[in-house]
Amino acid sequence: MKGKKWEKQDLEDMARLLRKDVLEMIMNVSDGHPGAAYSSADIITALYFGGILTVDPERPDWEDRDRFVLSKGHACPLLYAALMRKGFIPEEERFTLRKINSRLQGHPDMAKTPGIDATTGPLGNGLAMAVGMAWALKQQKKDSRVFVLTGDGELQEGVVWEALQAAAKYRLNNLVIIVDNNRRQSGGLIDEVSGIMSLREKFQAFRLETKEIDGHDFDDILGGLDWAVACNGPALLIAHTVKGKGIDFMEEDNSWHKRVPTAEEYASGLAQLGGAVL
Ligand SMILES: [Mg+2]
């Protein structure tokens, strides 16, 4: 079932709503990773609401669906919000985030949560799982595509580069890799922690079709995804993003990698996202 194709303004409104959902969820449980969720918010919104992913909330395990792997699993409150607004998860579950026995844990669990295609958290492994899924779908002669969103910090993991070699070897034209290139990781700026310079040249050396996009502009994101889907081999989008995008005091402040707002920050954040304090 193809999702409804929304206009740019609709997508911007949805992305703002998902960011608001995440702020409320993290505030409620006093735990979580807002910075990482917000840098990927527009990309995930485009995937689920921009007519890219073929999925069916009524049949989360439908075998002909497209797959989505959130390799940067700690950003999952944003994915949970998208699945909630898409109809996979009841809205009333939102405040069970990170609670014991909840289906909405601090990292995604495919055994528990409808709409989650891969259990992720150990960084780097989501991309390897996506490569395996894409290869298996091709073996089964399925038309389903696999989309994976990886952080840029996790590109420091060696398994990423093994997976990319396999993607190129098997010419996985059903695989779209998106790098959330916010230039930061939990320890600070990537270039200061352990630089992974010249990303584009590295990916091209691995025989990946590579394109750079603005990860907060829906025209650019959707144009890039359409291009990637049409590529005759594994395609990769380097999405330039801002950690904490959407709330001014979180943007480019790495302390928001994992932090809970004060009451004043919460009220300010909600106001910026167009919501009222609950
Ligand atoms: Mg990052």
Short mmCIF file of C-alpha atoms and ligand atoms in Angstrom, two decimals:
data_model
loop_
_atom_site.label_atom_id
_atom_site.label_comp_id
_atom_site.label_asym_id
_atom_site.label_seq_id
_atom_site.Cartn_x
_atom_site.Cartn_y
_atom_site.Cartn_z
CA MET A 1 0.00 0.00 0.00
CA LYS A 2 1.58 3.24 -1.12
CA GLY A 3 1.44 6.05 1.41
CA LYS A 4 -0.32 9.31 0.66
CA LYS A 5 2.01 11.78 -1.04
CA TRP A 6 1.94 14.96 1.01
CA GLU A 7 2.79 18.51 0.07
CA LYS A 8 5.93 20.12 1.46
CA GLN A 9 3.99 22.14 4.04
CA ASP A 10 2.19 19.00 5.25
CA LEU A 11 5.55 17.29 5.72
CA GLU A 12 6.99 20.26 7.61
CA ASP A 13 3.94 20.25 9.88
CA MET A 14 4.26 16.50 10.48
CA ALA A 15 7.98 16.79 11.27
CA ARG A 16 7.20 19.51 13.81
CA LEU A 17 4.50 17.31 15.35
CA LEU A 18 6.88 14.35 15.61
CA ARG A 19 9.52 16.55 17.27
CA LYS A 20 6.86 17.70 19.75
CA ASP A 21 5.85 14.09 20.44
CA VAL A 22 9.49 13.23 21.16
CA LEU A 23 9.96 16.17 23.52
CA GLU A 24 6.86 15.10 25.49
CA MET A 25 7.92 11.44 25.56
CA ILE A 26 11.46 12.20 26.76
CA MET A 27 10.21 14.72 29.33
CA ASN A 28 7.69 12.20 30.67
CA VAL A 29 10.27 9.49 31.32
CA SER A 30 13.18 11.87 32.08
CA ASP A 31 15.49 10.02 29.73
CA GLY A 32 16.40 9.86 26.05
CA HIS A 33 18.38 11.29 23.15
CA PRO A 34 16.70 14.40 21.69
CA GLY A 35 19.66 15.66 19.63
CA ALA A 36 19.98 12.51 17.51
CA ALA A 37 16.22 12.21 17.06
CA TYR A 38 15.88 15.78 15.86
CA SER A 39 18.67 15.62 13.28
CA SER A 40 16.93 12.66 11.61
CA ALA A 41 13.34 13.93 12.03
CA ASP A 42 12.86 15.31 8.53
CA ILE A 43 14.41 12.26 6.85
CA ILE A 44 12.15 9.85 8.75
CA THR A 45 9.13 12.06 8.07
CA ALA A 46 9.92 11.99 4.33
CA LEU A 47 10.28 8.21 4.35
CA TYR A 48 6.98 7.51 6.11
CA PHE A 49 4.81 10.41 4.93
CA GLY A 50 6.42 11.49 1.65
CA GLY A 51 5.26 8.47 -0.35
CA ILE A 52 8.62 6.65 -0.19
CA LEU A 53 8.10 3.62 2.06
CA THR A 54 5.54 1.04 0.98
CA VAL A 55 4.20 -0.20 4.31
CA ASP A 56 0.81 -1.08 5.77
CA PRO A 57 0.02 -0.30 9.43
CA GLU A 58 -2.69 -2.96 9.34
CA ARG A 59 -0.10 -5.58 8.35
CA PRO A 60 3.23 -4.67 9.98
CA ASP A 61 4.71 -8.06 9.00
CA TRP A 62 3.43 -7.98 5.39
CA GLU A 63 6.21 -9.78 3.51
CA ASP A 64 6.10 -7.47 0.47
CA ARG A 65 6.61 -4.28 2.49
CA ASP A 66 9.67 -2.08 2.21
CA ARG A 67 12.01 -2.36 5.19
CA PHE A 68 13.40 0.48 7.27
CA VAL A 69 16.38 0.00 9.57
CA LEU A 70 17.21 2.73 12.07
CA SER A 71 20.86 1.91 12.62
CA LYS A 72 21.26 4.87 14.99
CA GLY A 73 18.82 3.11 17.33
CA HIS A 74 19.08 5.69 20.11
CA ALA A 75 17.05 8.08 17.88
CA CYS A 76 14.07 5.70 18.15
CA PRO A 77 11.61 8.02 19.98
CA LEU A 78 11.32 9.85 16.66
CA LEU A 79 10.66 6.57 14.85
CA TYR A 80 8.09 5.57 17.49
CA ALA A 81 6.35 8.92 16.97
CA ALA A 82 6.25 8.34 13.20
CA LEU A 83 4.88 4.81 13.68
CA MET A 84 2.29 6.20 16.09
CA ARG A 85 1.16 8.93 13.68
CA LYS A 86 1.16 6.40 10.82
CA GLY A 87 -1.13 4.04 12.76
CA PHE A 88 1.24 1.21 13.72
CA ILE A 89 1.21 2.01 17.43
CA PRO A 90 -1.73 3.32 19.50
CA GLU A 91 -1.27 6.91 20.57
CA GLU A 92 -1.85 6.05 24.22
CA GLU A 93 1.38 4.02 24.29
CA ARG A 94 3.56 7.08 23.79
CA PHE A 95 4.13 7.69 27.49
CA THR A 96 5.36 4.13 28.04
CA LEU A 97 8.71 5.03 26.48
CA ARG A 98 11.57 3.29 28.34
CA LYS A 99 9.17 1.85 30.96
CA ILE A 100 9.54 -1.77 32.12
CA ASN A 101 7.60 -4.16 29.84
CA SER A 102 6.81 -1.37 27.38
CA ARG A 103 7.01 -2.07 23.64
CA LEU A 104 8.78 1.27 23.27
CA GLN A 105 12.22 0.64 24.71
CA GLY A 106 15.23 2.96 24.62
CA HIS A 107 16.43 1.16 21.49
CA PRO A 108 14.15 -0.47 18.87
CA ASP A 109 13.14 -4.13 19.34
CA MET A 110 11.76 -5.92 16.28
CA ALA A 111 10.41 -8.73 18.46
CA LYS A 112 8.21 -6.36 20.42
CA THR A 113 7.15 -3.37 18.39
CA PRO A 114 4.92 -3.31 15.29
CA GLY A 115 6.66 -1.59 12.38
CA ILE A 116 10.21 -2.13 13.66
CA ASP A 117 12.16 -4.17 11.09
CA ALA A 118 15.47 -4.50 12.93
CA THR A 119 16.64 -4.50 16.53
CA THR A 120 19.39 -1.92 16.71
CA GLY A 121 21.55 -0.15 19.25
CA PRO A 122 25.05 -1.60 18.86
CA LEU A 123 26.28 1.03 16.43
CA GLY A 124 27.28 0.05 12.91
CA ASN A 125 25.29 -3.17 12.88
CA GLY A 126 22.09 -1.77 11.37
CA LEU A 127 23.77 -1.17 8.04
CA ALA A 128 25.09 -4.74 7.99
CA MET A 129 21.59 -6.04 8.77
CA ALA A 130 20.12 -3.94 5.97
CA VAL A 131 22.64 -5.36 3.50
CA GLY A 132 21.64 -8.88 4.55
CA MET A 133 17.95 -8.06 4.19
CA ALA A 134 18.43 -6.53 0.75
CA TRP A 135 20.45 -9.53 -0.43
CA ALA A 136 17.82 -11.97 0.91
CA LEU A 137 14.97 -10.05 -0.77
CA LYS A 138 16.81 -10.22 -4.08
CA GLN A 139 17.34 -13.95 -3.65
CA GLN A 140 13.59 -14.27 -3.11
CA LYS A 141 12.95 -12.13 -6.20
CA LYS A 142 10.96 -9.61 -4.15
CA ASP A 143 10.47 -6.01 -5.24
CA SER A 144 10.72 -4.67 -1.68
CA ARG A 145 13.38 -2.05 -1.01
CA VAL A 146 15.50 -1.65 2.13
CA PHE A 147 16.20 1.81 3.53
CA VAL A 148 18.72 2.27 6.32
CA LEU A 149 19.48 5.42 8.27
CA THR A 150 22.89 5.47 9.86
CA GLY A 151 24.55 8.07 12.02
CA ASP A 152 27.87 9.52 10.93
CA GLY A 153 29.61 8.72 14.23
CA GLU A 154 28.87 5.04 13.80
CA LEU A 155 30.78 5.02 10.51
CA GLN A 156 33.83 4.60 12.76
CA GLU A 157 32.76 0.96 13.24
CA GLY A 158 34.65 -1.47 11.00
CA VAL A 159 31.57 -3.59 10.27
CA VAL A 160 30.13 -0.67 8.28
CA TRP A 161 32.86 -0.94 5.67
CA GLU A 162 32.59 -4.72 5.45
CA ALA A 163 28.86 -4.29 4.83
CA LEU A 164 29.47 -1.70 2.11
CA GLN A 165 31.87 -4.04 0.34
CA ALA A 166 29.15 -6.70 0.31
CA ALA A 167 26.52 -4.22 -0.91
CA ALA A 168 28.72 -3.34 -3.88
CA LYS A 169 29.73 -6.93 -4.62
CA TYR A 170 26.10 -8.08 -4.79
CA ARG A 171 24.99 -4.93 -6.63
CA LEU A 172 22.14 -4.36 -4.20
CA ASN A 173 20.04 -1.94 -6.23
CA ASN A 174 17.21 -2.44 -3.71
CA LEU A 175 19.26 -0.82 -0.93
CA VAL A 176 19.22 2.88 -0.05
CA ILE A 177 21.63 4.07 2.63
CA ILE A 178 21.12 7.46 4.25
CA VAL A 179 23.83 8.96 6.43
CA ASP A 180 22.59 11.46 9.03
CA ASN A 181 25.68 13.62 8.71
CA ASN A 182 25.29 15.91 11.73
CA ARG A 183 29.11 15.91 12.26
CA ARG A 184 28.66 15.04 15.93
CA GLN A 185 28.65 11.96 18.13
CA SER A 186 28.12 11.45 21.85
CA GLY A 187 31.68 12.50 22.66
CA GLY A 188 31.68 15.70 20.62
CA LEU A 189 32.61 16.71 17.09
CA ILE A 190 33.49 13.63 15.01
CA ASP A 191 36.57 15.29 13.57
CA GLU A 192 37.86 15.83 17.11
CA VAL A 193 36.97 12.34 18.40
CA SER A 194 38.20 10.32 15.43
CA GLY A 195 37.94 11.98 12.04
CA ILE A 196 36.28 10.18 9.12
CA MET A 197 37.10 12.83 6.54
CA SER A 198 36.28 12.72 2.81
CA LEU A 199 33.13 10.68 3.27
CA ARG A 200 31.96 11.07 -0.29
CA GLU A 201 35.27 9.90 -1.74
CA LYS A 202 35.27 6.90 0.60
CA PHE A 203 31.78 5.83 -0.46
CA GLN A 204 32.55 6.30 -4.12
CA ALA A 205 35.68 4.18 -3.72
CA PHE A 206 33.36 1.43 -2.51
CA ARG A 207 31.45 1.73 -5.82
CA LEU A 208 28.38 3.29 -4.20
CA GLU A 209 26.24 5.77 -6.11
CA THR A 210 26.59 8.80 -3.82
CA LYS A 211 24.74 12.10 -3.57
CA GLU A 212 24.75 14.90 -0.97
CA ILE A 213 21.49 16.49 0.20
CA ASP A 214 20.20 18.98 2.77
CA GLY A 215 18.65 16.66 5.36
CA HIS A 216 16.21 19.33 6.52
CA ASP A 217 14.79 20.36 3.12
CA PHE A 218 11.93 18.15 1.96
CA ASP A 219 12.45 18.93 -1.74
CA ASP A 220 16.06 17.86 -1.42
CA ILE A 221 15.31 14.79 0.72
CA LEU A 222 12.53 13.50 -1.55
CA GLY A 223 14.51 14.29 -4.70
CA GLY A 224 17.49 12.42 -3.27
CA LEU A 225 15.41 9.42 -2.26
CA ASP A 226 13.78 9.23 -5.71
CA TRP A 227 17.24 9.39 -7.28
CA ALA A 228 18.56 6.69 -4.93
CA VAL A 229 15.66 4.33 -5.59
CA ALA A 230 16.24 4.65 -9.35
CA CYS A 231 20.00 3.92 -9.14
CA ASN A 232 21.25 0.74 -10.75
CA GLY A 233 23.19 -0.34 -7.67
CA PRO A 234 23.44 0.40 -3.95
CA ALA A 235 22.87 4.13 -3.44
CA LEU A 236 23.92 6.37 -0.60
CA LEU A 237 22.72 9.80 0.44
CA ILE A 238 24.92 11.97 2.62
CA ALA A 239 22.30 14.10 4.38
CA HIS A 240 23.76 17.26 5.88
CA THR A 241 21.89 17.79 9.14
CA VAL A 242 22.02 19.74 12.39
CA LYS A 243 22.01 17.87 15.68
CA GLY A 244 19.04 19.08 17.76
CA LYS A 245 17.40 20.69 14.70
CA GLY A 246 14.07 22.33 15.50
CA ILE A 247 14.65 23.77 18.97
CA ASP A 248 17.07 26.69 18.99
CA PHE A 249 18.89 25.97 22.25
CA MET A 250 19.48 22.33 21.26
CA GLU A 251 20.95 23.02 17.83
CA GLU A 252 24.70 22.33 17.65
CA ASP A 253 24.89 21.92 21.45
CA ASN A 254 26.25 18.43 21.97
CA SER A 255 25.04 18.25 25.57
CA TRP A 256 21.62 17.42 24.05
CA HIS A 257 22.92 14.11 22.74
CA LYS A 258 21.35 12.66 25.89
CA ARG A 259 19.74 15.14 28.20
CA VAL A 260 16.34 15.97 29.68
CA PRO A 261 15.00 19.54 29.53
CA THR A 262 14.32 21.59 32.61
CA ALA A 263 10.71 22.78 33.05
CA GLU A 264 11.65 26.12 31.46
CA GLU A 265 13.44 24.47 28.54
CA TYR A 266 10.49 22.14 28.05
CA ALA A 267 8.05 25.04 27.86
CA SER A 268 10.31 26.92 25.46
CA GLY A 269 10.81 23.85 23.27
CA LEU A 270 7.10 23.13 23.09
CA ALA A 271 6.36 26.74 22.20
CA GLN A 272 8.93 26.59 19.38
CA LEU A 273 7.27 23.44 18.07
CA GLY A 274 3.82 24.98 18.24
CA GLY A 275 2.54 23.02 21.21
CA ALA A 276 1.12 23.87 24.62
CA VAL A 277 2.52 22.63 27.94
CA LEU A 278 0.54 19.56 29.00
MG MG B 1 26.15 12.08 14.34
#
